[in-house]
Amino acid sequence: MTPPLYVRAEQTDAEEPIDTLVRALERRDDVSARERAALAAAVGDVRVHPPGDVLIRAGALTESSTLLLEGMLSRQFYLGEDKRQIVAAHVAGDFVDLHSLLLKRLDHDVVALSDVKVALFPHAALRRITEKEPHLARLLWLLTVIDAAVHREWTGRLGHSAAVRVAHLLCELQMRLTIVGGGSDQGFPLALTQADIGDMTGLTGIHVNRTLRKLRESGLVIVRAGYVSVPDVAHLRAFARFDPTYLYAERIPR
Amino acid sequence: MTPPLYVRAEQTDAEEPIDTLVRALERRDDVSARERAALAAAVGDVRVHPPGDVLIRAGALTESSTLLLEGMLSRQFYLGEDKRQIVAAHVAGDFVDLHSLLLKRLDHDVVALSDVKVALFPHAALRRITEKEPHLARLLWLLTVIDAAVHREWTGRLGHSAAVRVAHLLCELQMRLTIVGGGSDQGFPLALTQADIGDMTGLTGIHVNRTLRKLRESGLVIVRAGYVSVPDVAHLRAFARFDPTYLYAERIPR
DNA sequence: CGCCTTGTTGAAAACACTCAACTAGAGTGG
DNA sequence: CCACTCTAGTTGAGTGTTTTCAACAAGGCG
């Protein structure tokens, strides 16, 4: 792990970590001023990492949970020598390892896929919140449960053909990025290599390349270096059998 | 859904649902008498279902969560016409859909794999518990987070070859069943068809058959109808690259 | 410039799937 | 009791998808 770069919040003109978090939570339920203050008091260091940096190593004891502010990062296993399987991808606003608050040791690595900025929330502070703010605790619980729903979809996705798998991943990333303002129905910037996409879909990078060509030739989606163009979202989603229910993007009534 | 059979607890000589639950929770942390009483008050109907019965349909509104008392059940998607992907398998003591307390609508079906007995816990009662018993709430949260860890492992497993996938699944089931008294290092009863195993590992039933033959011929594991014999656990686990850390079977220190 | 990563393509091999046929056993009804 | 039917398991042959190995192009960066 290369030493992280520390960024003092005053140095940036970007929004505060607490704003990113509250906005993410408010997509699920209202956050009171008191709850917002409690969360603000729990914000710890803000750090930036270059792509490839390992933020958390599997098995290591964790003292804080990581909120992703900018960029993308992945959670991954190593299957063999140089074979890796990415089991989750995260975008801005995601509480990447909230589950480490309960598990203490993670079963996977957390790795930057692009330049990332993260905010750390010490477990001691989060723990106080969960004990004193039951509604907030419930909201955080909900986040971990939605995370699990995405895991299930990723497992199910591996039952499909290569083209459907890749298309489904692109649909998911498009939707999740669009929700946080990082994309639109027409396309979105994506800083993933074809090998990254392969590790997310259980394919080799080479086969991803061939698959992307087929998708491009079918007019479904054009993936160039760094940008994904979607000519017809509905068409792509139909092909990918993408049903966004599992993202639970709308508020869930009590 | 065939009409469930209701079983009055007095009619059975099996242990009470509350005992099964408390034992499962105590594998993670101590449960006080007061907490036990709170849980006991939340126990609802007990039901039995035959194999194949759909207990919960994806998308339906849920009013209670399901504790599995006996048998095995699965959570599954439908990928196409008759293709299904099982994304989770559960054994006695598992709180199968605790996450429905927060999600309200599940993204998957819950289906009996064998004859099962389940206890229902109404959400209203569970919700009261989470609000008044923070330690218990944390324990329940932990259960959902471990469930997610198992999801991740299932996703990662699909990156391996057929033989490793099947062997890994058998290792997991052996360990989980052994923990609840349904197996040993030498073997365990398993009421799954080869097609079931295929749907859990992303393989066709036919290929599972060939794979089981190879595993048998290698002396790693013998899967007969209804029973799995394991000549050498360590050997099988090494082949399957099975590391049980992700089951978080030991108590996690605060 | 040389080196690295990423992307691209071809050919051959490995792997898993489909189709098909057949066995064994459990359960049913005559 | 036996024929019938259903499900689960087994095996072979052929097909299709994905991987592996190999080579090369394009671009970024020291």
Coordinates of C-alpha atoms (C1' of nucleotides) in Angstrom, one line a residue:
Chain A
M1 CA 0.0 0.0 0.0
T2 CA 1.5 3.3 -1.0
P3 CA 1.3 6.0 1.6
P4 CA -2.0 7.8 1.2
L5 CA -2.1 11.5 0.4
Y6 CA -3.9 13.6 2.9
V7 CA -6.1 16.3 1.7
R8 CA -7.3 19.0 4.0
A9 CA -10.9 19.8 3.2
E10 CA -10.2 23.5 3.0
Q11 CA -7.8 22.9 0.1
T12 CA -10.6 21.7 -2.2
D13 CA -13.5 23.4 -3.7
A14 CA -15.4 20.1 -3.8
E15 CA -18.3 19.6 -1.4
E16 CA -17.7 18.3 2.1
P17 CA -17.8 14.6 2.8
I18 CA -20.9 15.1 5.0
D19 CA -22.8 16.5 2.0
T20 CA -22.0 13.5 -0.1
L21 CA -23.1 11.1 2.7
V22 CA -26.3 12.9 3.5
R23 CA -27.3 13.1 -0.1
A24 CA -26.8 9.4 -0.4
L25 CA -28.8 8.7 2.7
E26 CA -31.6 11.1 1.6
R27 CA -32.1 9.0 -1.5
R28 CA -33.4 6.4 1.0
D29 CA -35.1 8.5 3.8
D30 CA -35.2 11.9 5.4
V31 CA -32.2 12.9 7.5
S32 CA -32.9 15.3 10.4
A33 CA -30.6 18.2 11.3
R34 CA -29.7 16.4 14.5
E35 CA -28.8 13.2 12.5
R36 CA -26.8 15.3 10.1
A37 CA -24.8 16.9 12.9
A38 CA -24.1 13.4 14.4
L39 CA -22.8 12.2 11.1
A40 CA -20.7 15.4 10.6
A41 CA -19.1 14.8 13.9
A42 CA -18.1 11.3 12.8
V43 CA -16.2 12.3 9.7
G44 CA -12.5 11.5 9.9
D45 CA -9.6 11.8 7.5
V46 CA -10.0 12.5 3.8
R47 CA -7.6 10.8 1.5
V48 CA -6.8 10.4 -2.2
H49 CA -5.3 7.3 -3.9
P50 CA -4.1 6.6 -7.4
P51 CA -5.5 3.7 -9.4
G52 CA -4.4 0.3 -8.3
D53 CA -3.8 1.4 -4.7
V54 CA -5.0 -1.1 -2.2
L55 CA -7.0 0.8 0.5
I56 CA -7.8 -2.2 2.6
R57 CA -6.2 -5.6 2.6
A58 CA -8.3 -8.7 3.2
G59 CA -8.0 -10.0 6.8
A60 CA -6.6 -6.8 8.2
L61 CA -8.3 -5.3 11.3
T62 CA -10.2 -2.2 10.4
E63 CA -10.7 0.9 12.5
S64 CA -12.9 2.9 10.2
S65 CA -15.3 2.6 7.3
T66 CA -14.8 4.2 3.9
L67 CA -17.1 6.6 2.1
L68 CA -16.2 7.0 -1.5
L69 CA -16.3 10.7 -2.5
E70 CA -14.9 10.6 -6.1
G71 CA -13.8 8.0 -8.5
M72 CA -14.4 4.3 -8.6
L73 CA -13.2 1.4 -6.5
S74 CA -13.6 -2.3 -6.4
R75 CA -13.8 -5.1 -3.9
Q76 CA -11.9 -8.2 -5.1
F77 CA -10.7 -11.7 -4.4
Y78 CA -7.7 -13.4 -5.7
L79 CA -8.6 -16.8 -7.2
G80 CA -5.2 -18.0 -8.1
E81 CA -1.8 -16.7 -9.3
D82 CA -2.9 -13.6 -11.2
K83 CA -6.6 -14.3 -11.5
R84 CA -8.8 -11.9 -9.6
Q85 CA -12.5 -11.7 -9.3
I86 CA -14.1 -8.3 -8.6
V87 CA -17.2 -8.8 -6.4
A88 CA -18.3 -5.2 -6.2
A89 CA -17.8 -1.9 -7.9
H90 CA -18.4 1.4 -6.2
V91 CA -19.2 5.0 -7.3
A92 CA -19.3 8.3 -5.4
G93 CA -21.6 8.3 -2.4
D94 CA -21.2 4.6 -1.7
F95 CA -20.3 3.5 1.8
V96 CA -17.8 1.0 0.6
D97 CA -17.1 -1.1 3.7
L98 CA -19.7 -0.1 6.2
H99 CA -20.0 -3.8 6.9
S100 CA -16.5 -3.7 8.4
L101 CA -18.2 -1.9 11.4
L102 CA -19.6 -5.3 12.3
L103 CA -17.1 -7.8 10.7
K104 CA -13.9 -6.0 11.8
R105 CA -11.9 -8.0 9.2
L106 CA -12.9 -8.0 5.6
D107 CA -12.8 -11.1 3.4
H108 CA -11.7 -9.1 0.4
D109 CA -9.4 -6.3 -0.8
V110 CA -10.6 -2.8 -1.5
V111 CA -8.7 -1.4 -4.5
A112 CA -8.9 1.9 -6.3
L113 CA -10.0 1.5 -10.0
S114 CA -9.3 5.2 -10.8
D115 CA -8.0 8.2 -8.9
V116 CA -10.2 8.2 -5.8
K117 CA -11.0 10.5 -2.9
V118 CA -12.4 8.9 0.2
A119 CA -13.5 10.0 3.7
L120 CA -12.9 7.7 6.7
F121 CA -15.5 7.3 9.4
P122 CA -13.9 5.8 12.6
H123 CA -15.8 2.8 13.9
A124 CA -16.0 4.3 17.4
A125 CA -17.9 7.3 16.1
L126 CA -20.2 5.2 13.9
R127 CA -20.9 2.9 16.7
R128 CA -22.0 5.7 19.0
I129 CA -24.3 6.8 16.2
T130 CA -25.9 3.4 15.9
E131 CA -26.5 3.3 19.6
K132 CA -28.0 6.8 20.0
E133 CA -29.7 7.3 16.7
P134 CA -31.9 4.3 15.9
H135 CA -33.3 5.8 12.8
L136 CA -29.9 6.5 11.4
A137 CA -28.8 3.0 12.4
R138 CA -31.7 1.6 10.4
L139 CA -30.7 3.7 7.4
L140 CA -27.1 2.5 7.6
W141 CA -28.3 -1.1 8.0
L142 CA -30.4 -0.5 4.9
L143 CA -27.3 0.5 2.9
T144 CA -25.6 -2.8 3.8
V145 CA -28.6 -4.7 2.8
I146 CA -28.8 -3.0 -0.6
D147 CA -25.2 -3.8 -1.0
A148 CA -26.1 -7.5 -0.5
A149 CA -28.8 -7.2 -3.1
V150 CA -26.3 -6.0 -5.7
H151 CA -24.1 -9.0 -4.7
R152 CA -26.9 -11.3 -5.5
E153 CA -27.5 -9.7 -8.9
W154 CA -23.8 -10.1 -9.7
T155 CA -24.0 -13.7 -8.9
G156 CA -27.0 -14.2 -11.0
R157 CA -25.5 -12.3 -13.9
L158 CA -22.7 -14.9 -14.2
G159 CA -25.4 -17.3 -15.4
H160 CA -25.8 -15.4 -18.7
S161 CA -23.7 -15.3 -21.9
A162 CA -20.7 -13.0 -22.1
A163 CA -22.5 -10.3 -24.1
V164 CA -25.4 -10.1 -21.7
R165 CA -23.1 -10.1 -18.7
V166 CA -21.1 -7.1 -20.1
A167 CA -24.2 -5.3 -21.2
H168 CA -25.8 -5.8 -17.8
L169 CA -22.8 -4.4 -16.0
L170 CA -22.7 -1.4 -18.2
C171 CA -26.5 -0.8 -17.5
E172 CA -25.9 -1.0 -13.8
L173 CA -22.9 1.4 -13.9
Q174 CA -24.8 3.8 -16.1
M175 CA -27.7 3.9 -13.7
R176 CA -25.7 4.2 -10.6
L177 CA -23.4 6.9 -12.0
T178 CA -26.4 8.8 -13.4
I179 CA -28.0 8.8 -10.0
V180 CA -25.0 10.6 -8.5
G181 CA -24.6 13.0 -11.5
G182 CA -21.9 11.1 -13.3
G183 CA -23.7 10.1 -16.4
S184 CA -26.9 10.3 -18.5
D185 CA -29.2 8.2 -20.7
Q186 CA -26.8 8.9 -23.6
G187 CA -23.6 7.7 -22.0
F188 CA -21.1 8.1 -19.2
P189 CA -17.4 8.4 -18.5
L190 CA -15.9 5.1 -17.4
A191 CA -12.2 4.7 -16.4
L192 CA -12.1 0.9 -16.6
T193 CA -9.8 -1.2 -18.7
Q194 CA -11.2 -4.1 -20.6
A195 CA -9.4 -6.4 -18.1
D196 CA -11.3 -4.7 -15.3
I197 CA -14.6 -5.3 -17.0
G198 CA -13.4 -8.9 -17.4
D199 CA -12.7 -9.3 -13.8
M200 CA -16.2 -8.0 -13.0
T201 CA -17.9 -10.3 -15.4
G202 CA -15.8 -13.4 -15.0
L203 CA -14.4 -13.2 -18.5
T204 CA -10.9 -12.7 -19.8
G205 CA -9.9 -9.3 -21.0
I206 CA -9.5 -10.7 -24.5
H207 CA -13.0 -12.0 -24.6
V208 CA -14.3 -8.7 -23.3
N209 CA -12.7 -7.1 -26.3
R210 CA -14.4 -9.4 -28.7
T211 CA -17.7 -9.0 -26.8
L212 CA -17.5 -5.2 -26.9
R213 CA -16.9 -5.4 -30.6
K214 CA -20.1 -7.5 -31.0
L215 CA -22.1 -5.1 -28.9
R216 CA -20.7 -2.2 -30.9
E217 CA -21.6 -3.9 -34.2
S218 CA -25.1 -4.6 -32.9
G219 CA -25.5 -0.9 -32.2
L220 CA -26.2 -1.6 -28.5
V221 CA -23.4 0.3 -26.9
I222 CA -20.0 1.8 -27.8
V223 CA -17.3 1.5 -25.3
R224 CA -14.3 3.6 -26.1
A225 CA -11.3 4.3 -23.8
G226 CA -12.8 6.3 -21.0
Y227 CA -16.3 6.8 -22.3
V228 CA -19.4 4.6 -22.9
S229 CA -22.0 5.8 -25.5
V230 CA -25.5 4.4 -25.2
P231 CA -27.5 5.0 -28.4
D232 CA -30.7 3.6 -27.0
V233 CA -31.0 2.8 -23.3
A234 CA -34.2 0.9 -23.5
H235 CA -32.7 -1.3 -26.3
L236 CA -29.6 -2.0 -24.3
R237 CA -31.5 -2.7 -21.1
A238 CA -33.8 -5.1 -22.9
F239 CA -30.9 -7.0 -24.3
A240 CA -29.2 -7.1 -20.9
R241 CA -32.4 -8.2 -19.2
F242 CA -31.6 -5.3 -16.9
D243 CA -34.3 -4.7 -14.2
P244 CA -33.1 -2.0 -11.8
T245 CA -35.3 -3.1 -9.0
Y246 CA -32.4 -4.7 -7.1
L247 CA -30.7 -1.3 -6.8
Y248 CA -33.6 -0.1 -4.6
A249 CA -33.0 3.3 -6.0
E250 CA -36.4 4.6 -4.9
R251 CA -37.3 5.3 -1.3
I252 CA -38.7 2.3 0.5
P253 CA -41.8 2.9 2.5
R254 CA -41.6 1.9 6.1
Chain B
M1 CA -47.9 -21.5 -3.7
T2 CA -49.6 -24.5 -2.1
P3 CA -51.4 -23.7 1.2
P4 CA -48.9 -24.0 4.0
L5 CA -49.4 -26.6 6.7
Y6 CA -49.7 -25.0 10.1
V7 CA -48.0 -26.8 13.0
R8 CA -48.8 -26.0 16.5
A9 CA -45.6 -26.0 18.6
E10 CA -47.2 -28.3 21.2
Q11 CA -47.7 -31.0 18.6
T12 CA -43.9 -31.4 18.0
D13 CA -41.2 -32.8 20.2
A14 CA -38.7 -30.6 18.4
E15 CA -37.2 -27.6 20.1
E16 CA -39.0 -24.3 20.1
P17 CA -38.2 -21.8 17.4
I18 CA -36.8 -19.4 20.0
D19 CA -34.2 -22.0 21.0
T20 CA -33.0 -22.4 17.4
L21 CA -32.7 -18.6 17.0
V22 CA -31.0 -17.9 20.3
R23 CA -28.5 -20.7 19.6
A24 CA -27.8 -19.2 16.2
L25 CA -27.3 -15.7 17.8
E26 CA -25.1 -17.0 20.6
R27 CA -22.7 -18.3 18.0
R28 CA -22.0 -14.6 17.5
D29 CA -22.5 -13.0 20.9
D30 CA -24.1 -13.4 24.3
V31 CA -27.9 -13.1 24.4
S32 CA -29.3 -11.8 27.7
A33 CA -32.4 -13.2 29.3
R34 CA -34.2 -10.0 28.6
E35 CA -33.2 -10.1 24.9
R36 CA -34.3 -13.8 24.7
A37 CA -37.7 -12.8 26.1
A38 CA -38.0 -10.0 23.6
L39 CA -37.3 -12.5 20.8
A40 CA -39.6 -15.1 22.2
A41 CA -42.4 -12.5 22.1
A42 CA -41.7 -11.9 18.4
V43 CA -42.2 -15.5 17.3
G44 CA -45.2 -15.9 15.0
D45 CA -46.6 -18.9 13.0
V46 CA -44.6 -22.0 12.5
R47 CA -45.2 -23.7 9.1
V48 CA -44.0 -26.7 7.1
H49 CA -43.6 -26.8 3.3
P50 CA -42.8 -29.7 0.9
P51 CA -39.8 -29.4 -1.5
G52 CA -40.4 -27.0 -4.4
D53 CA -42.8 -24.9 -2.5
V54 CA -42.3 -21.1 -3.1
L55 CA -42.4 -19.5 0.4
I56 CA -41.9 -15.9 -0.9
R57 CA -42.3 -14.6 -4.4
A58 CA -40.0 -12.0 -5.7
G59 CA -41.5 -8.5 -5.6
A60 CA -44.3 -9.4 -3.1
L61 CA -44.7 -7.2 -0.1
T62 CA -43.5 -9.0 3.0
E63 CA -44.9 -8.7 6.5
S64 CA -42.6 -11.0 8.3
S65 CA -39.1 -12.6 8.2
T66 CA -38.5 -16.3 8.0
L67 CA -36.3 -18.4 10.4
L68 CA -35.4 -21.8 9.0
L69 CA -35.9 -24.5 11.7
E70 CA -35.5 -27.7 9.7
G71 CA -34.5 -28.6 6.1
M72 CA -32.9 -26.5 3.4
L73 CA -34.2 -23.7 1.2
S74 CA -32.8 -21.6 -1.5
R75 CA -33.1 -18.0 -2.8
Q76 CA -33.2 -17.9 -6.6
F77 CA -33.6 -15.9 -9.7
Y78 CA -35.0 -16.9 -13.0
L79 CA -32.6 -16.1 -15.8
G80 CA -34.8 -17.2 -18.7
E81 CA -37.5 -19.7 -19.6
D82 CA -36.4 -22.6 -17.4
K83 CA -33.0 -21.4 -16.3
R84 CA -32.7 -20.6 -12.7
Q85 CA -29.8 -19.4 -10.6
I86 CA -29.7 -20.1 -6.9
V87 CA -27.9 -17.2 -5.2
A88 CA -28.1 -18.6 -1.6
A89 CA -28.7 -21.8 0.2
H90 CA -29.9 -22.0 3.8
V91 CA -29.7 -24.5 6.6
A92 CA -31.4 -24.7 10.0
G93 CA -30.9 -21.7 12.2
D94 CA -30.5 -19.2 9.2
F95 CA -32.7 -16.1 9.2
V96 CA -33.5 -16.5 5.6
D97 CA -34.9 -13.1 4.7
L98 CA -34.1 -10.8 7.6
H99 CA -33.3 -8.2 5.0
S100 CA -36.9 -8.1 4.0
L101 CA -37.4 -6.2 7.3
L102 CA -35.7 -3.3 5.5
L103 CA -36.3 -3.9 1.9
K104 CA -40.0 -4.9 2.1
R105 CA -39.9 -6.4 -1.3
L106 CA -37.4 -9.1 -2.1
D107 CA -35.6 -9.3 -5.4
H108 CA -35.7 -13.1 -5.5
D109 CA -37.9 -16.1 -4.7
V110 CA -37.5 -18.2 -1.5
V111 CA -38.0 -21.9 -2.4
A112 CA -37.9 -25.0 -0.3
L113 CA -35.2 -27.5 -1.4
S114 CA -36.4 -30.2 1.0
D115 CA -39.2 -30.6 3.5
V116 CA -38.8 -27.5 5.6
K117 CA -40.1 -26.1 8.9
V118 CA -39.9 -22.4 9.3
A119 CA -41.0 -19.8 12.0
L120 CA -42.2 -16.4 10.9
F121 CA -41.3 -13.3 12.8
P122 CA -43.6 -10.4 12.1
H123 CA -41.8 -7.2 11.0
A124 CA -43.7 -5.1 13.4
A125 CA -42.3 -7.2 16.3
L126 CA -38.8 -7.2 14.9
R127 CA -38.9 -3.5 14.4
R128 CA -39.9 -2.9 18.0
I129 CA -36.9 -5.1 19.0
T130 CA -34.5 -3.1 16.9
E131 CA -35.7 0.1 18.4
K132 CA -35.6 -1.0 22.0
E133 CA -32.7 -3.5 22.1
P134 CA -29.7 -1.9 20.4
H135 CA -27.4 -4.8 21.1
L136 CA -29.9 -7.3 19.6
A137 CA -30.3 -4.9 16.6
R138 CA -26.6 -5.0 16.1
L139 CA -26.6 -8.8 16.3
L140 CA -29.3 -9.0 13.6
W141 CA -27.5 -6.5 11.5
L142 CA -24.4 -8.7 11.8
L143 CA -26.4 -11.7 10.5
T144 CA -27.4 -9.8 7.3
V145 CA -23.8 -8.7 6.8
I146 CA -22.5 -12.2 7.1
D147 CA -25.2 -13.2 4.6
A148 CA -23.7 -10.7 2.2
A149 CA -20.2 -12.1 2.8
V150 CA -21.5 -15.5 1.7
H151 CA -23.0 -13.9 -1.4
R152 CA -19.5 -12.5 -2.3
E153 CA -17.9 -15.9 -1.9
W154 CA -20.6 -17.4 -4.3
T155 CA -19.8 -14.7 -6.8
G156 CA -16.1 -15.4 -6.5
R157 CA -16.6 -19.1 -6.7
L158 CA -18.0 -18.8 -10.2
G159 CA -14.6 -17.8 -11.4
H160 CA -13.3 -21.3 -10.9
S161 CA -13.6 -24.5 -12.9
A162 CA -16.6 -26.8 -12.5
A163 CA -14.8 -29.2 -10.2
V164 CA -13.5 -26.5 -7.9
R165 CA -16.9 -24.9 -7.8
V166 CA -18.8 -28.0 -6.9
A167 CA -16.2 -29.0 -4.3
H168 CA -16.3 -25.5 -2.8
L169 CA -20.0 -25.6 -2.5
L170 CA -19.8 -29.0 -0.8
C171 CA -17.2 -27.7 1.6
E172 CA -19.4 -24.8 2.5
L173 CA -22.5 -26.9 3.1
Q174 CA -20.5 -29.4 5.1
M175 CA -19.2 -26.8 7.4
R176 CA -22.5 -25.0 7.8
L177 CA -24.4 -28.2 8.4
T178 CA -21.8 -29.4 10.9
I179 CA -22.1 -26.2 12.9
V180 CA -25.8 -26.8 13.4
G181 CA -25.3 -30.5 14.1
G182 CA -26.3 -31.8 10.7
G183 CA -23.0 -33.3 9.6
S184 CA -19.5 -34.2 10.5
D185 CA -16.0 -34.2 9.1
Q186 CA -16.7 -37.6 7.5
G187 CA -19.9 -36.5 5.7
F188 CA -23.4 -35.2 5.8
P189 CA -26.9 -35.9 4.5
L190 CA -27.8 -33.7 1.6
A191 CA -31.2 -33.7 0.0
L192 CA -30.2 -31.9 -3.2
T193 CA -30.6 -33.2 -6.8
Q194 CA -27.7 -32.8 -9.2
A195 CA -29.8 -30.1 -10.9
D196 CA -30.0 -28.2 -7.7
I197 CA -26.2 -28.3 -7.3
G198 CA -26.0 -27.1 -10.9
D199 CA -28.2 -24.1 -10.3
M200 CA -26.0 -23.2 -7.3
T201 CA -22.8 -23.5 -9.2
G202 CA -23.9 -22.1 -12.6
L203 CA -23.6 -25.5 -14.3
T204 CA -26.0 -27.8 -16.0
G205 CA -27.2 -30.9 -14.1
I206 CA -25.5 -33.1 -16.7
H207 CA -22.2 -31.4 -16.2
V208 CA -22.6 -31.7 -12.4
N209 CA -23.0 -35.4 -12.9
R210 CA -19.7 -35.7 -14.9
T211 CA -18.0 -33.4 -12.3
L212 CA -19.2 -35.5 -9.4
R213 CA -17.8 -38.6 -11.1
K214 CA -14.4 -37.0 -11.5
L215 CA -14.4 -35.9 -7.9
R216 CA -15.4 -39.4 -6.9
E217 CA -12.7 -41.0 -9.1
S218 CA -10.1 -38.6 -7.6
G219 CA -11.2 -39.8 -4.1
L220 CA -12.1 -36.3 -3.0
V221 CA -15.7 -36.7 -2.2
I222 CA -18.5 -39.2 -2.9
V223 CA -22.0 -37.8 -3.5
R224 CA -24.6 -40.4 -3.5
A225 CA -28.4 -39.8 -3.5
G226 CA -29.0 -38.0 -0.2
Y227 CA -25.5 -38.4 1.4
V228 CA -22.1 -36.9 0.9
S229 CA -19.1 -38.8 2.1
V230 CA -15.8 -36.9 2.6
P231 CA -12.8 -39.3 3.0
D232 CA -10.4 -36.5 3.8
V233 CA -11.7 -33.0 4.6
A234 CA -8.3 -31.3 4.5
H235 CA -7.7 -32.7 1.0
L236 CA -11.1 -31.7 -0.3
R237 CA -10.8 -28.2 1.2
A238 CA -7.3 -27.7 -0.4
F239 CA -8.6 -28.8 -3.8
A240 CA -11.6 -26.4 -3.4
R241 CA -9.4 -23.6 -2.1
F242 CA -12.0 -23.4 0.7
D243 CA -11.1 -20.9 3.4
P244 CA -14.0 -20.7 5.8
T245 CA -13.1 -17.2 7.0
Y246 CA -16.0 -15.7 5.1
L247 CA -18.5 -17.6 7.1
Y248 CA -17.4 -15.7 10.2
A249 CA -18.2 -18.8 12.2
E250 CA -16.3 -17.6 15.2
R251 CA -17.3 -14.8 17.5
I252 CA -16.2 -11.4 16.3
P253 CA -14.7 -9.3 19.1
R254 CA -16.3 -5.9 19.5
Chain C
dC1 C1' 13.8 6.6 -28.2
dG2 C1' 12.5 2.5 -25.6
dC3 C1' 9.4 0.6 -22.4
dC4 C1' 5.1 -0.2 -20.5
dT5 C1' 0.2 -0.8 -20.6
dT6 C1' -3.9 -1.4 -23.3
dG7 C1' -6.3 -2.8 -27.1
dT8 C1' -6.8 -5.9 -31.2
dT9 C1' -6.9 -10.0 -34.0
dG10 C1' -6.0 -15.1 -35.4
dA11 C1' -5.7 -20.0 -34.6
dA12 C1' -6.0 -23.9 -31.6
dA13 C1' -7.4 -26.0 -27.5
dA14 C1' -10.2 -26.6 -23.4
dC15 C1' -14.3 -26.5 -21.3
dA16 C1' -19.2 -26.8 -20.7
dC17 C1' -23.6 -27.3 -23.1
dT18 C1' -27.1 -29.5 -26.0
dC19 C1' -29.3 -33.4 -27.8
dA20 C1' -30.3 -38.0 -27.3
dA21 C1' -30.7 -42.4 -25.4
dC22 C1' -31.0 -45.4 -21.7
dT23 C1' -31.0 -47.2 -16.5
dA24 C1' -32.8 -47.3 -11.9
dG25 C1' -36.0 -46.5 -8.5
dA26 C1' -40.4 -44.6 -6.5
dG27 C1' -45.1 -44.2 -6.7
dT28 C1' -49.7 -45.1 -9.0
dG29 C1' -53.5 -47.5 -10.6
dG30 C1' -55.5 -51.5 -12.8
Chain D
dC1 C1' -48.7 -58.3 -8.9
dC2 C1' -47.5 -55.9 -12.8
dA3 C1' -47.6 -52.3 -16.2
dC4 C1' -47.2 -47.4 -16.3
dT5 C1' -45.2 -43.1 -15.4
dC6 C1' -42.4 -39.9 -13.4
dT7 C1' -38.1 -38.2 -11.6
dA8 C1' -33.2 -38.6 -11.1
dG9 C1' -29.1 -40.1 -12.6
dT10 C1' -25.8 -41.8 -16.3
dT11 C1' -23.3 -41.9 -20.6
dG12 C1' -22.0 -40.8 -25.6
dA13 C1' -21.5 -37.7 -29.5
dG14 C1' -21.4 -33.4 -31.5
dT15 C1' -21.7 -28.3 -30.9
dG16 C1' -20.7 -23.8 -29.3
dT17 C1' -18.5 -20.6 -26.3
dT18 C1' -14.6 -19.1 -24.0
dT19 C1' -9.8 -19.5 -23.0
dT20 C1' -5.1 -19.8 -24.1
dC21 C1' -1.1 -18.7 -26.7
dA22 C1' 0.9 -15.7 -29.8
dA23 C1' 1.7 -11.7 -32.4
dC24 C1' 1.2 -7.0 -33.3
dA25 C1' -0.6 -1.9 -33.2
dA26 C1' -1.3 2.4 -30.6
dG27 C1' -0.5 5.5 -27.1
dG28 C1' 1.6 7.5 -22.7
dC29 C1' 5.7 8.4 -20.3
dG30 C1' 10.4 8.1 -18.5

